């Protein structure tokens, strides 16, 4: 075996084996040591072995342990063993997944995972999609398809003619719309500020009764899983109104969309109605637990997504099969299907459902434990998100800071409805019951100390 790859595997294995025992955040010394990487670029270079050694010696201690079992920051997820291993092999392949001729295996795996996901999520038959870098690009792709579709119906080809002089499109979003949707709208010339914002309820879900009248030139962006509360917009009502009006419904389901596979019926029911949308965006690097970067876009109208994304050049030979780059903003890219495939194939339906349900159960345990200790859980914990306050903003921020420094676990802060909260997001395959108990005990110990001081 190549000693370099063997060395890399040994170092990675050691890194992962120690993840559960080290402080979750890197210590100040490890972060300060990163400065030593700012060396002048050498003239002659260094050996690959020496380069790897430096990366591990300086880099590994400065990582945050988000691949470990007690990282609850943002909505992150770890990386399932099969996906890490698949990623290593695929990196050795170095395939270009932009073209069929660049990689037959990468192209086929993409088709396989798109089919599997359409089936898993109960999306309409005929739905297709693409593999992108994350939910931001998936949102961009879905909304680009919407823009094409609605304008093409008026006889306007937005790809050829651009937006100058085009019939106006309206965009309706919930007031709790994710920043990445607004970014996608900005990139697509649809503007962040001209959206029509629908008021939301106490959980941050769009109020169906406050939806404006829709028409055939409107894109409605619904959200499956609010980043703070985990709340779902009322998709059934929105879709019904959109259908009647000829509007397009795009779903930002970056993590929440995976609730569809939960074996808990009541939980999975939160996904009801979303299958009636026109396009869907999700991440694979969050709740599906594959390595960065990885997201998926799905579209009920293949022609619209293809028209929005297609490009041709004389040197790009087409095989007549599905060309991956006709479905995504990128042309050359890595074979992202590998890890999504490895995750789904290794878990199976039952394993996937269990992983999602387990995270939700852990979130409920956090919520119960915090509530029992007298702290205010600020959201209905129906998914994998918990928002908790430890008193006033200053007290909550002190607890947050102390928890992050303590290192047993890591959770981020958020301002929800004008008040600071700790946001606990349970998204990793690696989190077990004992990790939750250990983390909860640490949070309660620290909170009691901060409040007592
Ligand atoms: C994370 C997230 C996004 C953005 O996804 P990226 O993978 O960071 O591009 C969009 N919407 C929601 C609801 C999210 O949680």
Coordinates of C-alpha atoms and ligand atoms in Angstrom, one line a residue:
X1 CA 0.0 0.0 0.0
X2 CA 1.2 3.5 -0.7
X3 CA 2.8 4.7 2.5
X4 CA 1.3 8.2 2.1
X5 CA -2.3 7.0 1.8
X6 CA -1.7 4.5 4.7
X7 CA -0.3 7.4 6.8
X8 CA -3.4 9.5 5.9
X9 CA -5.8 6.7 6.8
X10 CA -4.0 6.1 10.1
X11 CA -4.1 9.8 11.0
X12 CA -7.7 10.1 10.0
X13 CA -8.6 7.0 12.1
X14 CA -6.8 8.3 15.1
X15 CA -8.5 11.7 14.7
X16 CA -11.9 10.1 14.6
X17 CA -11.2 7.7 17.5
X18 CA -10.3 10.6 19.8
X19 CA -13.1 12.9 18.7
X20 CA -15.5 11.9 21.5
X21 CA -12.9 12.6 24.3
X22 CA -11.5 15.9 23.3
X23 CA -13.1 19.3 23.9
X24 CA -15.5 20.0 21.1
X25 CA -14.1 23.5 20.2
X26 CA -10.4 23.9 19.6
X27 CA -8.5 25.5 22.4
X28 CA -6.9 28.9 22.0
X29 CA -3.4 27.5 21.6
X30 CA -4.5 25.3 18.7
X31 CA -6.1 28.2 16.9
X32 CA -3.0 30.4 17.6
X33 CA -0.8 27.7 16.2
X34 CA -2.5 28.1 12.8
X35 CA -0.4 31.2 12.3
X36 CA 2.5 28.9 11.6
X37 CA 0.8 27.9 8.4
X38 CA 1.4 31.4 7.1
X39 CA 4.9 30.5 5.9
X40 CA 6.3 31.9 2.6
X41 CA 5.6 29.6 -0.3
X42 CA 8.7 27.5 -0.7
X43 CA 10.7 27.5 -3.8
X44 CA 11.4 23.8 -4.0
X45 CA 8.4 22.4 -2.2
X46 CA 8.2 19.8 0.5
X47 CA 7.6 16.1 0.4
X48 CA 4.0 14.9 0.4
X49 CA 4.7 13.0 3.7
X50 CA 6.0 16.2 5.4
X51 CA 3.0 18.2 4.0
X52 CA 0.5 15.7 5.4
X53 CA 2.3 15.6 8.8
X54 CA 2.1 19.4 9.1
X55 CA -1.6 19.3 8.1
X56 CA -2.3 16.8 10.9
X57 CA -0.1 18.3 13.5
X58 CA -1.4 21.9 13.1
X59 CA -4.7 21.3 11.4
X60 CA -6.3 18.5 13.4
X61 CA -6.2 20.2 16.8
X62 CA -7.6 23.4 15.3
X63 CA -10.7 21.6 14.0
X64 CA -14.1 21.9 15.7
X65 CA -15.3 18.4 16.5
X66 CA -18.4 18.6 14.3
X67 CA -17.8 15.0 13.1
X68 CA -18.1 13.9 16.7
X69 CA -21.1 13.0 18.8
X70 CA -21.6 16.2 20.9
X71 CA -21.6 19.0 18.4
X72 CA -25.0 20.6 18.3
X73 CA -24.1 23.9 16.5
X74 CA -26.0 25.2 13.5
X75 CA -27.6 22.3 11.7
X76 CA -24.5 20.4 10.8
X77 CA -24.6 16.6 10.9
X78 CA -21.5 14.4 10.8
X79 CA -20.3 12.1 8.1
X80 CA -21.4 8.4 8.2
X81 CA -18.5 5.9 8.0
X82 CA -19.6 4.6 4.6
X83 CA -19.6 8.2 3.2
X84 CA -16.1 9.0 4.5
X85 CA -14.7 5.8 3.0
X86 CA -16.6 6.3 -0.2
X87 CA -15.3 9.9 -0.4
X88 CA -11.7 8.7 0.0
X89 CA -12.0 6.2 -2.9
X90 CA -13.8 8.7 -5.1
X91 CA -11.1 11.3 -4.4
X92 CA -8.6 8.8 -5.6
X93 CA -10.7 8.4 -8.8
X94 CA -10.8 12.2 -9.3
X95 CA -13.7 12.0 -11.7
X96 CA -15.3 15.0 -13.3
X97 CA -19.0 14.7 -12.8
X98 CA -19.9 17.5 -15.1
X99 CA -20.1 15.2 -18.1
X100 CA -21.2 11.7 -18.7
X101 CA -18.0 11.1 -20.6
X102 CA -16.1 12.5 -17.6
X103 CA -17.4 9.8 -15.4
X104 CA -19.8 7.0 -16.2
X105 CA -19.8 5.8 -12.6
X106 CA -20.4 9.2 -11.2
X107 CA -23.2 9.9 -13.6
X108 CA -25.0 6.6 -12.9
X109 CA -24.7 7.0 -9.1
X110 CA -26.3 10.4 -9.5
X111 CA -29.2 8.9 -11.4
X112 CA -29.5 6.2 -8.7
X113 CA -29.7 8.6 -5.8
X114 CA -32.1 10.9 -7.5
X115 CA -34.4 8.0 -8.1
X116 CA -34.0 6.7 -4.6
X117 CA -34.8 10.2 -3.1
X118 CA -37.8 10.8 -5.3
X119 CA -39.2 7.5 -4.0
X120 CA -38.1 8.0 -0.4
X121 CA -39.7 11.5 -0.2
X122 CA -42.8 10.6 -2.2
X123 CA -42.1 13.1 -4.9
X124 CA -44.2 12.9 -8.1
X125 CA -43.0 10.4 -10.7
X126 CA -41.1 12.2 -13.4
X127 CA -39.4 14.4 -10.9
X128 CA -35.7 14.9 -11.6
X129 CA -32.9 17.0 -10.3
X130 CA -29.3 17.7 -9.8
X131 CA -26.5 17.3 -7.2
X132 CA -25.2 20.7 -6.1
X133 CA -22.9 22.0 -3.3
X134 CA -25.6 22.6 -0.8
X135 CA -29.1 24.0 -0.1
X136 CA -28.1 27.5 -1.2
X137 CA -27.3 26.3 -4.7
X138 CA -30.3 23.9 -4.6
X139 CA -32.6 26.9 -3.8
X140 CA -30.9 28.9 -6.6
X141 CA -31.5 26.0 -9.0
X142 CA -35.1 25.4 -8.1
X143 CA -36.0 29.1 -8.2
X144 CA -34.1 29.4 -11.6
X145 CA -36.4 26.7 -12.9
X146 CA -39.4 28.6 -11.6
X147 CA -38.2 31.8 -13.2
X148 CA -37.8 30.0 -16.5
X149 CA -41.2 28.3 -16.3
X150 CA -43.3 31.2 -15.4
X151 CA -41.7 33.5 -17.9
X152 CA -41.7 30.9 -20.7
X153 CA -45.5 30.8 -20.3
X154 CA -45.6 34.4 -21.2
X155 CA -43.5 33.8 -24.3
X156 CA -40.3 35.2 -22.7
X157 CA -37.1 33.3 -22.8
X158 CA -35.2 34.5 -19.7
X159 CA -32.1 32.5 -20.5
X160 CA -31.7 34.3 -23.9
X161 CA -33.2 37.7 -23.1
X162 CA -32.4 38.2 -19.5
X163 CA -34.8 40.1 -17.2
X164 CA -34.6 43.6 -18.7
X165 CA -38.0 44.2 -20.2
X166 CA -39.4 40.9 -19.0
X167 CA -42.9 40.6 -17.5
X168 CA -42.6 41.0 -13.7
X169 CA -42.6 38.1 -11.5
X170 CA -43.8 38.2 -7.9
X171 CA -42.0 36.3 -5.1
X172 CA -43.9 35.4 -1.9
X173 CA -41.9 34.2 1.1
X174 CA -42.6 33.6 4.8
X175 CA -41.2 36.3 7.1
X176 CA -38.9 33.6 8.5
X177 CA -37.4 32.8 5.1
X178 CA -33.9 31.5 5.2
X179 CA -31.1 33.9 4.1
X180 CA -30.0 31.5 1.4
X181 CA -33.3 31.9 -0.4
X182 CA -32.9 35.6 -0.4
X183 CA -29.4 35.2 -1.7
X184 CA -30.7 33.0 -4.5
X185 CA -33.3 35.6 -5.4
X186 CA -30.6 38.3 -5.4
X187 CA -28.4 36.2 -7.7
X188 CA -31.3 35.5 -10.0
X189 CA -32.2 39.2 -10.5
X190 CA -35.5 38.8 -8.5
X191 CA -34.3 40.9 -5.7
X192 CA -34.3 40.5 -1.9
X193 CA -36.2 43.5 -1.0
X194 CA -39.1 43.2 -3.5
X195 CA -40.4 39.9 -2.0
X196 CA -43.8 39.8 -0.4
X197 CA -43.4 38.6 3.2
X198 CA -46.1 36.6 4.8
X199 CA -46.5 37.0 8.5
X200 CA -45.6 34.0 10.6
X201 CA -47.0 32.3 13.7
X202 CA -45.2 31.9 17.1
X203 CA -43.1 29.0 15.7
X204 CA -42.1 31.0 12.6
X205 CA -44.4 29.1 10.2
X206 CA -46.1 31.1 7.4
X207 CA -49.7 31.9 8.4
X208 CA -51.9 30.4 5.7
X209 CA -54.7 32.9 6.4
X210 CA -52.2 35.8 5.7
X211 CA -51.1 34.5 2.2
X212 CA -51.7 37.2 -0.4
X213 CA -53.7 36.4 -3.6
X214 CA -51.5 34.4 -5.9
X215 CA -51.3 34.5 -9.7
X216 CA -49.6 32.7 -12.6
X217 CA -46.5 35.0 -12.3
X218 CA -45.8 34.2 -8.7
X219 CA -43.2 32.1 -7.1
X220 CA -44.0 31.0 -3.5
X221 CA -41.1 29.8 -1.4
X222 CA -42.1 27.6 1.5
X223 CA -39.9 26.2 4.2
X224 CA -39.8 22.7 5.5
X225 CA -37.9 23.1 8.8
X226 CA -37.1 26.5 10.3
X227 CA -33.4 26.8 11.3
X228 CA -34.4 28.0 14.8
X229 CA -37.6 26.2 15.7
X230 CA -37.8 23.4 13.1
X231 CA -41.3 24.6 12.1
X232 CA -42.9 23.8 8.8
X233 CA -44.9 26.2 6.6
X234 CA -48.5 25.1 5.9
X235 CA -47.7 23.4 2.6
X236 CA -51.1 21.9 2.0
X237 CA -52.9 25.2 2.0
X238 CA -50.1 27.0 0.1
X239 CA -50.0 24.4 -2.6
X240 CA -53.7 24.3 -3.0
X241 CA -53.9 28.1 -3.5
X242 CA -50.9 28.1 -5.8
X243 CA -52.3 25.3 -8.0
X244 CA -55.5 27.2 -8.4
X245 CA -53.6 30.3 -9.4
X246 CA -51.0 28.7 -11.6
X247 CA -48.2 29.9 -9.3
X248 CA -45.0 27.9 -8.6
X249 CA -44.1 26.5 -5.2
X250 CA -40.5 26.1 -4.3
X251 CA -39.5 24.3 -1.1
X252 CA -36.5 25.1 1.1
X253 CA -36.2 21.8 2.9
X254 CA -32.5 22.0 3.7
X255 CA -32.8 19.6 6.6
X256 CA -36.5 19.4 7.5
X257 CA -37.4 17.6 4.3
X258 CA -35.8 14.4 5.7
X259 CA -38.6 14.2 8.3
X260 CA -40.5 12.5 5.5
X261 CA -38.6 9.3 6.2
X262 CA -39.3 9.2 10.0
X263 CA -41.0 6.0 11.1
X264 CA -42.9 8.2 13.6
X265 CA -46.1 8.9 11.7
X266 CA -47.0 12.1 13.5
X267 CA -43.5 13.4 12.9
X268 CA -43.5 12.4 9.3
X269 CA -46.9 14.1 8.8
X270 CA -45.2 17.5 9.0
X271 CA -44.0 16.8 5.4
X272 CA -47.6 16.4 4.2
X273 CA -48.5 18.7 1.4
X274 CA -44.9 19.4 0.4
X275 CA -45.0 16.7 -2.3
X276 CA -47.4 19.0 -4.1
X277 CA -44.7 21.6 -4.7
X278 CA -43.0 22.2 -8.0
X279 CA -39.3 22.2 -6.8
X280 CA -37.5 21.2 -3.6
X281 CA -34.0 22.0 -2.3
X282 CA -32.2 20.0 0.4
X283 CA -28.8 19.4 1.9
X284 CA -27.1 16.0 2.0
X285 CA -24.3 17.4 4.2
X286 CA -26.7 18.2 7.1
X287 CA -29.1 15.5 8.2
X288 CA -28.1 12.9 5.6
X289 CA -24.7 13.0 7.2
X290 CA -22.4 13.0 4.2
X291 CA -19.2 15.1 4.0
X292 CA -19.2 18.6 2.7
X293 CA -20.2 19.8 0.3
X294 CA -23.4 18.2 -0.9
X295 CA -27.0 19.3 -1.7
X296 CA -29.8 18.2 -3.9
X297 CA -32.4 20.0 -6.0
X298 CA -35.5 18.3 -7.3
X299 CA -38.0 19.6 -9.9
X300 CA -41.3 18.3 -11.0
X301 CA -40.9 20.0 -14.4
X302 CA -37.7 18.5 -15.8
X303 CA -37.9 20.8 -18.9
X304 CA -37.8 23.9 -16.7
X305 CA -34.8 22.9 -14.7
X306 CA -33.0 21.7 -17.8
X307 CA -33.7 24.9 -19.7
X308 CA -32.5 27.0 -16.8
X309 CA -29.2 25.1 -16.4
X310 CA -28.3 23.8 -19.8
X311 CA -25.2 24.9 -21.6
X312 CA -23.6 23.7 -24.8
X313 CA -20.2 24.1 -26.3
X314 CA -18.7 22.4 -29.4
X315 CA -16.2 20.4 -27.4
X316 CA -18.8 19.0 -25.0
X317 CA -19.6 15.7 -26.6
X318 CA -23.0 14.4 -25.7
X319 CA -23.8 10.8 -25.3
X320 CA -27.5 10.9 -25.5
X321 CA -27.8 9.9 -21.8
X322 CA -28.5 12.3 -19.0
X323 CA -25.7 14.9 -18.9
X324 CA -25.1 16.0 -15.3
X325 CA -24.1 19.5 -16.1
X326 CA -27.5 20.2 -17.8
X327 CA -29.1 20.1 -14.3
X328 CA -26.9 22.2 -12.1
X329 CA -25.2 25.6 -12.1
X330 CA -21.7 24.0 -12.2
X331 CA -20.0 22.4 -15.1
X332 CA -16.9 20.6 -13.8
X333 CA -17.4 19.2 -10.3
X334 CA -16.6 16.2 -8.1
X335 CA -18.7 13.1 -8.2
X336 CA -21.0 14.1 -5.3
X337 CA -23.3 11.2 -5.9
X338 CA -20.8 8.8 -4.3
X339 CA -21.4 9.9 -0.7
X340 CA -25.1 10.3 -1.0
X341 CA -25.3 6.8 -2.5
X342 CA -23.0 5.4 0.2
X343 CA -25.2 7.0 2.9
X344 CA -28.5 5.7 1.5
X345 CA -27.1 2.3 0.5
X346 CA -25.5 1.7 3.9
X347 CA -28.4 2.9 5.9
X348 CA -31.3 1.5 3.9
X349 CA -34.8 2.8 4.5
X350 CA -35.0 1.6 8.1
X351 CA -31.5 2.9 9.0
X352 CA -32.3 6.3 7.5
X353 CA -35.6 6.6 9.3
X354 CA -34.0 5.5 12.5
X355 CA -31.2 8.1 12.2
X356 CA -33.7 10.9 11.7
X357 CA -36.0 9.8 14.4
X358 CA -33.2 9.3 16.9
X359 CA -32.1 12.9 16.4
X360 CA -35.6 14.1 17.1
X361 CA -35.8 11.9 20.2
X362 CA -32.5 13.3 21.5
X363 CA -33.9 16.8 20.9
X364 CA -37.0 16.0 22.9
X365 CA -34.8 14.6 25.7
X366 CA -32.8 17.9 25.8
X367 CA -36.0 19.9 25.9
X368 CA -37.5 17.8 28.7
X369 CA -34.3 17.9 30.8
X370 CA -34.0 21.7 30.4
X371 CA -37.7 22.3 31.2
X372 CA -37.5 20.1 34.3
X373 CA -34.6 22.2 35.5
X374 CA -36.8 25.3 35.2
X375 CA -35.5 26.7 32.0
X376 CA -37.7 28.0 29.2
X377 CA -37.8 26.0 26.0
X378 CA -39.0 28.5 23.5
X379 CA -40.1 26.3 20.6
X380 CA -42.4 23.3 20.1
X381 CA -39.9 20.5 19.8
X382 CA -41.3 18.5 17.0
X383 CA -38.1 18.1 15.0
X384 CA -34.4 18.1 15.9
X385 CA -34.2 21.7 17.1
X386 CA -34.3 23.1 20.6
X387 CA -34.3 26.8 21.6
X388 CA -33.8 27.4 25.2
X389 CA -33.4 30.6 27.3
X390 CA -31.6 30.7 30.6
X391 CA -33.2 33.9 31.9
X392 CA -32.5 37.3 30.4
X393 CA -30.3 37.8 27.3
X394 CA -27.2 38.4 29.3
X395 CA -27.6 35.3 31.4
X396 CA -28.3 33.2 28.2
X397 CA -25.2 34.6 26.6
X398 CA -23.1 33.8 29.6
X399 CA -24.3 30.2 29.7
X400 CA -23.7 29.9 25.9
X401 CA -20.2 31.2 26.3
X402 CA -19.4 29.0 29.3
X403 CA -20.8 25.9 27.5
X404 CA -18.7 26.5 24.5
X405 CA -15.6 27.0 26.6
X406 CA -16.4 23.9 28.7
X407 CA -16.0 21.7 25.7
X408 CA -18.2 18.8 26.7
X409 CA -20.6 19.8 23.9
X410 CA -21.1 22.8 21.6
X411 CA -24.3 24.7 20.9
X412 CA -24.7 28.0 19.1
X413 CA -26.8 31.1 20.0
X414 CA -29.6 32.7 18.1
X415 CA -31.9 35.6 18.5
X416 CA -35.5 34.3 18.3
X417 CA -38.3 36.8 18.5
X418 CA -36.1 39.4 19.9
X419 CA -34.5 37.3 22.7
X420 CA -31.3 35.4 22.9
X421 CA -31.5 31.7 23.0
X422 CA -29.3 28.7 23.0
X423 CA -29.9 26.7 19.8
X424 CA -29.4 22.9 20.2
X425 CA -29.5 21.1 16.8
X426 CA -29.2 17.3 16.9
X427 CA -28.3 16.2 13.4
X428 CA -25.5 13.7 13.7
X429 CA -25.6 9.9 13.2
X430 CA -22.9 9.7 15.9
X431 CA -24.9 11.1 18.8
X432 CA -26.0 8.5 21.3
X433 CA -28.1 8.6 24.4
X434 CA -25.0 8.8 26.7
X435 CA -23.8 11.9 24.6
X436 CA -27.1 13.6 25.3
X437 CA -27.1 12.8 29.0
X438 CA -23.5 14.0 29.3
X439 CA -24.2 17.2 27.4
X440 CA -27.4 17.9 29.2
X441 CA -25.6 17.4 32.6
X442 CA -22.9 19.8 31.5
X443 CA -25.3 22.5 30.3
X444 CA -27.4 22.2 33.5
X445 CA -24.2 22.3 35.7
X446 CA -22.9 25.4 33.9
X447 CA -26.3 27.2 33.8
X448 CA -26.7 26.6 37.6
X449 CA -23.2 28.0 38.1
X450 CA -23.8 31.1 36.0
X451 CA -27.1 31.8 37.7
X452 CA -25.7 31.3 41.1
X453 CA -22.8 33.7 40.5
Ligands
LIG1 C1 -28.5 25.4 6.0 C2 -29.8 25.9 5.4 C3 -29.7 26.5 4.1 C4 -28.5 26.7 3.3 O1 -27.8 25.5 3.1 P1 -26.3 25.5 2.7 O2 -26.0 24.0 2.6 O3 -25.5 26.2 3.8 O4 -26.1 26.1 1.4 C5 -30.9 26.9 3.5 N1 -32.1 26.8 4.2 C6 -32.2 26.2 5.4 C7 -33.5 26.1 6.1 C8 -31.0 25.8 6.1 O5 -31.1 25.3 7.3

